[in-house]
């Protein structure tokens, strides 16, 4: 399995997680990325999230500054975030001006609670919910093999623990860097698989 195959597998898991109801922010956290650009961009390009209308780019909404700051910190505008949740920005703006009992939460309130629980508690009160993905995924300590292949005239790197992962490099450094990338992708796939399983069990 080459890096391209691992990238395809990871992207497939991202689409599966989103289609099951995980949010872009939740997937981004599982992948340990600081911003949503990769996940949101991939899902938009795959047609899962609609592209934002040009008229929305400069539109401003009357949203609490604490939520706006949290969104900006992750690479989101309010409009883009609403698109990722399939929410109407104008209705969401109105919804978020109301404080509701937990059993009466609107879709907009639930979205803030899941994506930005600390901000939600500051805005609306209540207790911070436990995250479904919390808990450590066992970290792998891979053993690597890098050999020169005379027939290919390249270095071939493999992960001993995962024989399906085989990487071809132009030289020793290239093979080593590529196999490290492959391990990172493999770990991301494992974390996302675990998060999807936990999400389905809720």
PDB file of C-alpha atoms in Angstrom:
ATOM      1  CA  UNK A   1       0.000   0.000   0.000  1.00  0.00           C
ATOM      2  CA  UNK A   2       1.596   3.238  -1.174  1.00  0.00           C
ATOM      3  CA  UNK A   3       1.077   6.712   0.305  1.00  0.00           C
ATOM      4  CA  UNK A   4      -1.521   7.465  -2.381  1.00  0.00           C
ATOM      5  CA  UNK A   5      -3.542   4.420  -1.275  1.00  0.00           C
ATOM      6  CA  UNK A   6      -3.373   5.531   2.367  1.00  0.00           C
ATOM      7  CA  UNK A   7      -4.509   9.031   1.388  1.00  0.00           C
ATOM      8  CA  UNK A   8      -7.472   7.546  -0.498  1.00  0.00           C
ATOM      9  CA  UNK A   9      -8.307   5.366   2.528  1.00  0.00           C
ATOM     10  CA  UNK A  10      -8.126   8.344   4.899  1.00  0.00           C
ATOM     11  CA  UNK A  11     -10.305  10.496   2.638  1.00  0.00           C
ATOM     12  CA  UNK A  12     -12.812   7.654   2.418  1.00  0.00           C
ATOM     13  CA  UNK A  13     -12.938   7.488   6.247  1.00  0.00           C
ATOM     14  CA  UNK A  14     -13.445  11.273   6.434  1.00  0.00           C
ATOM     15  CA  UNK A  15     -16.441  11.030   4.079  1.00  0.00           C
ATOM     16  CA  UNK A  16     -17.842   8.087   6.044  1.00  0.00           C
ATOM     17  CA  UNK A  17     -17.457   9.929   9.371  1.00  0.00           C
ATOM     18  CA  UNK A  18     -19.174  13.041   7.987  1.00  0.00           C
ATOM     19  CA  UNK A  19     -22.008  11.047   6.413  1.00  0.00           C
ATOM     20  CA  UNK A  20     -22.624   9.341   9.781  1.00  0.00           C
ATOM     21  CA  UNK A  21     -23.088  12.740  11.426  1.00  0.00           C
ATOM     22  CA  UNK A  22     -19.683  13.716  12.773  1.00  0.00           C
ATOM     23  CA  UNK A  23     -18.967  17.403  12.231  1.00  0.00           C
ATOM     24  CA  UNK A  24     -16.011  18.878  10.376  1.00  0.00           C
ATOM     25  CA  UNK A  25     -14.670  20.167  13.714  1.00  0.00           C
ATOM     26  CA  UNK A  26     -14.990  16.751  15.356  1.00  0.00           C
ATOM     27  CA  UNK A  27     -13.160  15.063  12.478  1.00  0.00           C
ATOM     28  CA  UNK A  28     -10.491  17.786  12.562  1.00  0.00           C
ATOM     29  CA  UNK A  29      -9.915  17.174  16.284  1.00  0.00           C
ATOM     30  CA  UNK A  30      -9.601  13.416  15.766  1.00  0.00           C
ATOM     31  CA  UNK A  31      -6.994  14.009  13.044  1.00  0.00           C
ATOM     32  CA  UNK A  32      -5.117  16.361  15.431  1.00  0.00           C
ATOM     33  CA  UNK A  33      -5.192  19.246  13.011  1.00  0.00           C
ATOM     34  CA  UNK A  34      -5.346  22.785  14.359  1.00  0.00           C
ATOM     35  CA  UNK A  35      -7.550  24.168  11.560  1.00  0.00           C
ATOM     36  CA  UNK A  36     -10.471  22.863   9.523  1.00  0.00           C
ATOM     37  CA  UNK A  37      -9.071  23.758   6.084  1.00  0.00           C
ATOM     38  CA  UNK A  38      -8.068  20.226   5.051  1.00  0.00           C
ATOM     39  CA  UNK A  39     -11.236  18.444   6.187  1.00  0.00           C
ATOM     40  CA  UNK A  40     -13.689  21.161   5.116  1.00  0.00           C
ATOM     41  CA  UNK A  41     -11.900  21.683   1.782  1.00  0.00           C
ATOM     42  CA  UNK A  42     -11.879  17.973   1.002  1.00  0.00           C
ATOM     43  CA  UNK A  43     -15.574  17.534   1.872  1.00  0.00           C
ATOM     44  CA  UNK A  44     -16.496  20.641  -0.160  1.00  0.00           C
ATOM     45  CA  UNK A  45     -14.508  19.404  -3.175  1.00  0.00           C
ATOM     46  CA  UNK A  46     -16.143  15.975  -2.814  1.00  0.00           C
ATOM     47  CA  UNK A  47     -19.575  17.626  -2.974  1.00  0.00           C
ATOM     48  CA  UNK A  48     -20.550  16.817   0.630  1.00  0.00           C
ATOM     49  CA  UNK A  49     -20.571  20.487   1.658  1.00  0.00           C
ATOM     50  CA  UNK A  50     -21.800  23.173  -0.751  1.00  0.00           C
ATOM     51  CA  UNK A  51     -19.450  25.976  -1.752  1.00  0.00           C
ATOM     52  CA  UNK A  52     -20.256  29.336  -0.198  1.00  0.00           C
ATOM     53  CA  UNK A  53     -22.001  31.909  -2.383  1.00  0.00           C
ATOM     54  CA  UNK A  54     -19.866  34.950  -3.157  1.00  0.00           C
ATOM     55  CA  UNK A  55     -22.503  37.151  -1.545  1.00  0.00           C
ATOM     56  CA  UNK A  56     -21.758  35.425   1.797  1.00  0.00           C
ATOM     57  CA  UNK A  57     -18.032  36.228   1.848  1.00  0.00           C
ATOM     58  CA  UNK A  58     -18.358  39.696   3.358  1.00  0.00           C
ATOM     59  CA  UNK A  59     -21.669  39.257   5.133  1.00  0.00           C
ATOM     60  CA  UNK A  60     -21.538  39.877   8.857  1.00  0.00           C
ATOM     61  CA  UNK A  61     -23.768  38.310  11.478  1.00  0.00           C
ATOM     62  CA  UNK A  62     -24.716  39.442  14.948  1.00  0.00           C
ATOM     63  CA  UNK A  63     -22.996  36.579  16.763  1.00  0.00           C
ATOM     64  CA  UNK A  64     -21.272  36.700  20.151  1.00  0.00           C
ATOM     65  CA  UNK A  65     -17.598  37.644  19.744  1.00  0.00           C
ATOM     66  CA  UNK A  66     -16.475  34.611  21.767  1.00  0.00           C
ATOM     67  CA  UNK A  67     -18.014  32.254  19.222  1.00  0.00           C
ATOM     68  CA  UNK A  68     -16.690  34.298  16.287  1.00  0.00           C
ATOM     69  CA  UNK A  69     -13.182  34.201  17.779  1.00  0.00           C
ATOM     70  CA  UNK A  70     -13.379  30.416  18.270  1.00  0.00           C
ATOM     71  CA  UNK A  71     -14.549  29.978  14.668  1.00  0.00           C
ATOM     72  CA  UNK A  72     -11.793  32.224  13.268  1.00  0.00           C
ATOM     73  CA  UNK A  73      -9.166  30.411  15.311  1.00  0.00           C
ATOM     74  CA  UNK A  74     -10.093  27.201  13.470  1.00  0.00           C
ATOM     75  CA  UNK A  75     -10.272  28.805  10.026  1.00  0.00           C
ATOM     76  CA  UNK A  76     -14.025  29.235   9.858  1.00  0.00           C
ATOM     77  CA  UNK A  77     -16.338  32.135   9.115  1.00  0.00           C
ATOM     78  CA  UNK A  78     -19.800  31.854  10.614  1.00  0.00           C
ATOM     79  CA  UNK A  79     -21.295  31.256   7.146  1.00  0.00           C
ATOM     80  CA  UNK A  80     -18.890  28.437   6.265  1.00  0.00           C
ATOM     81  CA  UNK A  81     -19.446  26.792   9.629  1.00  0.00           C
ATOM     82  CA  UNK A  82     -23.229  26.878   9.072  1.00  0.00           C
ATOM     83  CA  UNK A  83     -22.751  25.284   5.636  1.00  0.00           C
ATOM     84  CA  UNK A  84     -20.766  22.443   7.182  1.00  0.00           C
ATOM     85  CA  UNK A  85     -23.701  21.741   9.520  1.00  0.00           C
ATOM     86  CA  UNK A  86     -26.292  22.293   6.743  1.00  0.00           C
ATOM     87  CA  UNK A  87     -27.760  25.173   8.755  1.00  0.00           C
ATOM     88  CA  UNK A  88     -29.246  28.398   7.413  1.00  0.00           C
ATOM     89  CA  UNK A  89     -26.984  31.220   8.704  1.00  0.00           C
ATOM     90  CA  UNK A  90     -29.838  33.713   9.228  1.00  0.00           C
ATOM     91  CA  UNK A  91     -31.973  31.255  11.198  1.00  0.00           C
ATOM     92  CA  UNK A  92     -28.911  30.107  13.137  1.00  0.00           C
ATOM     93  CA  UNK A  93     -28.093  33.717  14.014  1.00  0.00           C
ATOM     94  CA  UNK A  94     -31.584  34.093  15.501  1.00  0.00           C
ATOM     95  CA  UNK A  95     -31.469  30.719  17.284  1.00  0.00           C
ATOM     96  CA  UNK A  96     -28.187  31.524  19.017  1.00  0.00           C
ATOM     97  CA  UNK A  97     -29.649  34.628  20.635  1.00  0.00           C
ATOM     98  CA  UNK A  98     -31.895  32.391  22.754  1.00  0.00           C
ATOM     99  CA  UNK A  99     -30.909  30.439  25.848  1.00  0.00           C
ATOM    100  CA  UNK A 100     -32.815  27.142  26.003  1.00  0.00           C
ATOM    101  CA  UNK A 101     -33.156  24.226  28.388  1.00  0.00           C
ATOM    102  CA  UNK A 102     -30.926  21.307  27.374  1.00  0.00           C
ATOM    103  CA  UNK A 103     -33.904  19.172  26.293  1.00  0.00           C
ATOM    104  CA  UNK A 104     -35.098  21.961  23.965  1.00  0.00           C
ATOM    105  CA  UNK A 105     -31.858  22.698  22.123  1.00  0.00           C
ATOM    106  CA  UNK A 106     -32.126  23.667  18.479  1.00  0.00           C
ATOM    107  CA  UNK A 107     -29.834  22.187  15.842  1.00  0.00           C
ATOM    108  CA  UNK A 108     -27.769  25.401  16.060  1.00  0.00           C
ATOM    109  CA  UNK A 109     -27.310  25.053  19.830  1.00  0.00           C
ATOM    110  CA  UNK A 110     -26.316  21.390  19.481  1.00  0.00           C
ATOM    111  CA  UNK A 111     -23.786  22.301  16.792  1.00  0.00           C
ATOM    112  CA  UNK A 112     -22.086  24.891  19.029  1.00  0.00           C
ATOM    113  CA  UNK A 113     -22.200  22.496  21.986  1.00  0.00           C
ATOM    114  CA  UNK A 114     -20.463  19.750  19.999  1.00  0.00           C
ATOM    115  CA  UNK A 115     -17.913  21.885  18.168  1.00  0.00           C
ATOM    116  CA  UNK A 116     -17.115  24.463  20.861  1.00  0.00           C
ATOM    117  CA  UNK A 117     -18.276  23.093  24.230  1.00  0.00           C
ATOM    118  CA  UNK A 118     -16.261  25.593  26.289  1.00  0.00           C
ATOM    119  CA  UNK A 119     -17.733  28.519  24.365  1.00  0.00           C
ATOM    120  CA  UNK A 120     -21.219  27.035  24.640  1.00  0.00           C
ATOM    121  CA  UNK A 121     -20.950  26.772  28.439  1.00  0.00           C
ATOM    122  CA  UNK A 122     -19.790  30.416  28.667  1.00  0.00           C
ATOM    123  CA  UNK A 123     -22.647  31.591  26.446  1.00  0.00           C
ATOM    124  CA  UNK A 124     -25.508  29.419  27.606  1.00  0.00           C
ATOM    125  CA  UNK A 125     -24.444  27.777  30.885  1.00  0.00           C
ATOM    126  CA  UNK A 126     -24.647  24.110  31.774  1.00  0.00           C
ATOM    127  CA  UNK A 127     -21.940  21.490  32.063  1.00  0.00           C
ATOM    128  CA  UNK A 128     -19.318  20.762  29.482  1.00  0.00           C
ATOM    129  CA  UNK A 129     -20.204  17.424  27.835  1.00  0.00           C
ATOM    130  CA  UNK A 130     -17.701  14.581  27.615  1.00  0.00           C
ATOM    131  CA  UNK A 131     -16.322  14.198  24.120  1.00  0.00           C
ATOM    132  CA  UNK A 132     -17.240  10.958  22.399  1.00  0.00           C
ATOM    133  CA  UNK A 133     -13.730  10.583  20.985  1.00  0.00           C
ATOM    134  CA  UNK A 134     -12.015  11.052  24.312  1.00  0.00           C
ATOM    135  CA  UNK A 135      -9.640   8.338  25.367  1.00  0.00           C
ATOM    136  CA  UNK A 136      -6.276   7.489  24.042  1.00  0.00           C
ATOM    137  CA  UNK A 137      -5.797   5.478  20.934  1.00  0.00           C
ATOM    138  CA  UNK A 138      -2.980   3.076  21.587  1.00  0.00           C
ATOM    139  CA  UNK A 139       0.128   4.540  19.996  1.00  0.00           C
ATOM    140  CA  UNK A 140       2.009   2.244  17.683  1.00  0.00           C
ATOM    141  CA  UNK A 141       5.766   1.913  17.901  1.00  0.00           C
ATOM    142  CA  UNK A 142       6.516   0.690  14.401  1.00  0.00           C
ATOM    143  CA  UNK A 143       9.529  -1.272  13.279  1.00  0.00           C
ATOM    144  CA  UNK A 144      10.795  -0.256   9.860  1.00  0.00           C
ATOM    145  CA  UNK A 145      12.661  -2.081   7.175  1.00  0.00           C
ATOM    146  CA  UNK A 146      14.464  -0.181   4.408  1.00  0.00           C
ATOM    147  CA  UNK A 147      16.275  -2.218   1.794  1.00  0.00           C
ATOM    148  CA  UNK A 148      17.841  -1.561  -1.583  1.00  0.00           C
ATOM    149  CA  UNK A 149      15.988  -3.344  -4.371  1.00  0.00           C
ATOM    150  CA  UNK A 150      18.273  -4.108  -7.316  1.00  0.00           C
ATOM    151  CA  UNK A 151      15.417  -4.931  -9.651  1.00  0.00           C
ATOM    152  CA  UNK A 152      13.632  -1.585  -9.012  1.00  0.00           C
ATOM    153  CA  UNK A 153      16.842   0.407  -8.503  1.00  0.00           C
ATOM    154  CA  UNK A 154      15.123   2.075  -5.550  1.00  0.00           C
ATOM    155  CA  UNK A 155      14.961   1.822  -1.782  1.00  0.00           C
ATOM    156  CA  UNK A 156      11.909  -0.061  -0.530  1.00  0.00           C
ATOM    157  CA  UNK A 157      10.640   0.839   2.936  1.00  0.00           C
ATOM    158  CA  UNK A 158       8.052  -1.196   4.787  1.00  0.00           C
ATOM    159  CA  UNK A 159       6.410  -1.162   8.184  1.00  0.00           C
ATOM    160  CA  UNK A 160       7.098  -4.555   9.747  1.00  0.00           C
ATOM    161  CA  UNK A 161       3.909  -4.398  11.871  1.00  0.00           C
ATOM    162  CA  UNK A 162       1.813  -3.568   8.790  1.00  0.00           C
ATOM    163  CA  UNK A 163       3.230  -5.518   5.835  1.00  0.00           C
ATOM    164  CA  UNK A 164       0.635  -4.001   3.508  1.00  0.00           C
ATOM    165  CA  UNK A 165       2.419  -0.623   3.822  1.00  0.00           C
ATOM    166  CA  UNK A 166       5.313  -0.644   1.335  1.00  0.00           C
ATOM    167  CA  UNK A 167       6.929   2.593   0.159  1.00  0.00           C
ATOM    168  CA  UNK A 168       9.417   3.139  -2.656  1.00  0.00           C
ATOM    169  CA  UNK A 169      11.974   5.929  -2.282  1.00  0.00           C
ATOM    170  CA  UNK A 170      14.486   7.449  -4.693  1.00  0.00           C
ATOM    171  CA  UNK A 171      17.181   7.329  -2.022  1.00  0.00           C
ATOM    172  CA  UNK A 172      17.508   6.393   1.647  1.00  0.00           C
ATOM    173  CA  UNK A 173      16.289   9.765   2.952  1.00  0.00           C
ATOM    174  CA  UNK A 174      13.342   9.816   0.556  1.00  0.00           C
ATOM    175  CA  UNK A 175      12.303   6.295   1.585  1.00  0.00           C
ATOM    176  CA  UNK A 176      12.566   7.195   5.283  1.00  0.00           C
ATOM    177  CA  UNK A 177      10.540  10.415   4.952  1.00  0.00           C
ATOM    178  CA  UNK A 178       7.864   8.676   2.882  1.00  0.00           C
ATOM    179  CA  UNK A 179       7.491   5.801   5.334  1.00  0.00           C
ATOM    180  CA  UNK A 180       7.143   8.313   8.198  1.00  0.00           C
ATOM    181  CA  UNK A 181       4.341  10.021   6.235  1.00  0.00           C
ATOM    182  CA  UNK A 182       2.747   6.614   5.674  1.00  0.00           C
ATOM    183  CA  UNK A 183       2.809   5.861   9.402  1.00  0.00           C
ATOM    184  CA  UNK A 184       1.183   9.248  10.182  1.00  0.00           C
ATOM    185  CA  UNK A 185      -1.580   8.503   7.672  1.00  0.00           C
ATOM    186  CA  UNK A 186      -2.026   5.000   9.072  1.00  0.00           C
ATOM    187  CA  UNK A 187      -2.343   6.383  12.617  1.00  0.00           C
ATOM    188  CA  UNK A 188      -4.877   8.983  11.427  1.00  0.00           C
ATOM    189  CA  UNK A 189      -6.970   6.228   9.847  1.00  0.00           C
ATOM    190  CA  UNK A 190      -6.857   4.217  13.101  1.00  0.00           C
ATOM    191  CA  UNK A 191      -7.899   7.233  15.214  1.00  0.00           C
ATOM    192  CA  UNK A 192     -10.760   8.066  12.849  1.00  0.00           C
ATOM    193  CA  UNK A 193     -11.946   4.434  12.792  1.00  0.00           C
ATOM    194  CA  UNK A 194     -12.050   4.451  16.600  1.00  0.00           C
ATOM    195  CA  UNK A 195     -13.867   7.798  16.717  1.00  0.00           C
ATOM    196  CA  UNK A 196     -16.487   6.597  14.186  1.00  0.00           C
ATOM    197  CA  UNK A 197     -17.065   3.456  16.243  1.00  0.00           C
ATOM    198  CA  UNK A 198     -17.487   5.527  19.442  1.00  0.00           C
ATOM    199  CA  UNK A 199     -19.790   7.952  17.629  1.00  0.00           C
ATOM    200  CA  UNK A 200     -22.033   5.136  16.383  1.00  0.00           C
ATOM    201  CA  UNK A 201     -22.308   3.762  19.919  1.00  0.00           C
ATOM    202  CA  UNK A 202     -23.681   7.021  21.378  1.00  0.00           C
TER     203      UNK A 202
END
